[in-house]
Amino acid sequence: MKALRKYVDKIKPHFEKGGKFEAFHSTFEAFETFLFVPDKVTTSGSHIRDPLDMKRTMIVVVVALVPAMLFGMWNIGYQHFLALGEQVSLGQAFWFGFLKMLPIIVVSYGVGLGLEFLFAQLRGHEVNEGFLVTGFLIPLIVPVDIPLWMLALAVAFAVIIGKEVFGGTGMNIFNPALTARAFLFFAYPAWMSGDQVWVAGLKHGLQAVDGFSGATPLAEAAAGKIDQLPSVWHMFLGTIPGSIGETSVLAILIGAFILIYTGIGSWKIMLSAFTGGLVMGLILNLFAANPYMEIPAWEQLFMGGFAFGMVFMATDPVTSSQTETGKWIYGFLVGIMAILIRVLNPAYPEGVMLAILLMNVFAPLIDHYVVEANIKRRLKRAKVSVQ
Amino acid sequence: MAHLFDIFIKSIFIDNMVFAYFLGMCSFLAVSKTVKTSVGLGVAVIFVMTITVPVDYLLENYLLKAGALSWLGPQFADLNLDFLSFIIFIAVIASMVQLVEMIIEKYSPTLYTSLGIFLPLIAVNCAILGGSLFMQERDYQTVWEATSFGLGSGIGWFLAIVGMAAIREKIRYSNVPKPLKGLGITFIVTGLMGIAFMSFMGIKL
């Protein structure tokens, strides 16, 4: 480690202003801060620099995502061999999933980081670390058989239109990973919905054994086959078809624990989002106009991408509400909308993606009014003290 | 009653004037710089739409539609003044806008100046004329349906412009690439907001 530090220090002057490779300063800095915690200290005043910079923050999120990813890999293999009707060992299933998933991750990171570096060089800002998380989220929220060129296109769309045009990480209005997914969903619906896409191979003509449908629980519920839903225990463990990382509530809860314990993810948003989902579920239970609405409210929380979206996407510190009161409102509305769209809108089997995007639109407005209310309250107090 | 509520919700979210039909874009893009002014304009649009759509409904049904004049006497039963609907709708809208303008000028001069030319231009805001024309096309049965449609469409437009204004306030200090500054980024945001609003499309009420 020390030798590396020395080497980095040695080549550093070349990248400073006036050095040989001045043009590649942002690239160099990206790698330096990736390897080491920045050693900047304040020179005057009483400012404190927290070594927990953006890179460290993002890495924690990536770590929190690892359980969901590992489970997703195994589940790819498990579902595939289940469809074939073969019995395989845990290792075989995992290896199959690993090979399926690796190209998706490579494409996601390759395209995204490539564009990110390109923009950093062209526009002369630092390489933003935000893509570390986005690039990791995208593979987890797409179906396993997604063609790689579509994925590359979606990642490019998300990075350029969703983020870079706003000025890069921290400036975007919409969650880039969800922008990528929405792009795929509306541009290539045949690859993003239906019963064929969620299990590796089905779309390419793999003949499934009798009794294997490959439909996600949400699709079954929307089709009215409530009695064919997998048990809650299966949905909790995640041995069901679905987007790669979204199926296992257990793995997501581990991630949520990491996020909350380290203080990176907002527990307020998570809590209020789950409450919102539960409340909406209960309201629907009350009406119970069709079998879908009669599904117990708490069961809704285990289905589809609800847990994944609420833990990893709704808590995005950039696109969610910034104010503390706003976070409660924002999370609650996300939860409500997600269940509402899922159950009441026949056009979409799942509502989490669009619910979060919709609330991303209104998050600045929520913040605006929370701040306004605060100003008003304080003005009132000021008047009293004047008298 | 439930039926009226359905129309109301539908016109706010599902058939949102801005994101489903992309109507009223000019003032939507031009006045959405700050939340305060956009709230002012949004309320003005709600007011104008809630009045003009039912008024136009009555005119349509008792004056313009084929056979609408039959209440005057049997000799008018086959009269069709449909070709006048555009000009009459616009006239109603323009007079309503005139009224709003006078009210705002009297009670909120600051809002009046910050809205500037866009206040009288509500008269040609396509969302408002669009409201009346949709009312005609969709054949609402009672004046109450027309009213709830007008109110809902106005609120939908209000939500859109206020949400947009909050976003624009937030990205004011963002490092947006130079060619996209101002209207460019606003167009992109509008498109992305449209994607988000697609969450309602397909809901049947």
Short mmCIF file of C-alpha atoms in Angstrom, two decimals, chain A residues 266 268-270 272-273 317 320-333 366-367 370:
data_model
loop_
_atom_site.label_atom_id
_atom_site.label_comp_id
_atom_site.label_asym_id
_atom_site.label_seq_id
_atom_site.Cartn_x
_atom_site.Cartn_y
_atom_site.Cartn_z
CA SER A 266 -32.57 7.75 5.15
CA LYS A 268 -37.29 8.13 7.48
CA ILE A 269 -37.94 7.57 3.79
CA MET A 270 -37.83 3.79 4.15
CA SER A 272 -42.66 6.19 5.68
CA ALA A 273 -42.57 4.44 2.30
CA PRO A 317 -30.16 11.41 -1.50
CA SER A 320 -35.57 12.51 -2.94
CA SER A 321 -36.66 15.36 -0.71
CA GLN A 322 -33.81 17.13 1.02
CA THR A 323 -35.69 18.46 4.02
CA GLU A 324 -36.37 16.19 6.97
CA THR A 325 -40.11 16.85 7.06
CA GLY A 326 -40.16 16.52 3.29
CA LYS A 327 -38.67 13.03 3.56
CA TRP A 328 -41.64 11.78 5.56
CA ILE A 329 -44.11 13.19 3.03
CA TYR A 330 -42.09 12.03 0.05
CA GLY A 331 -41.64 8.48 1.29
CA PHE A 332 -45.28 8.13 2.28
CA LEU A 333 -46.47 9.28 -1.13
CA ILE A 366 -42.38 19.35 -1.33
CA ASP A 367 -39.06 20.83 -0.26
CA VAL A 370 -41.48 22.74 3.74
#
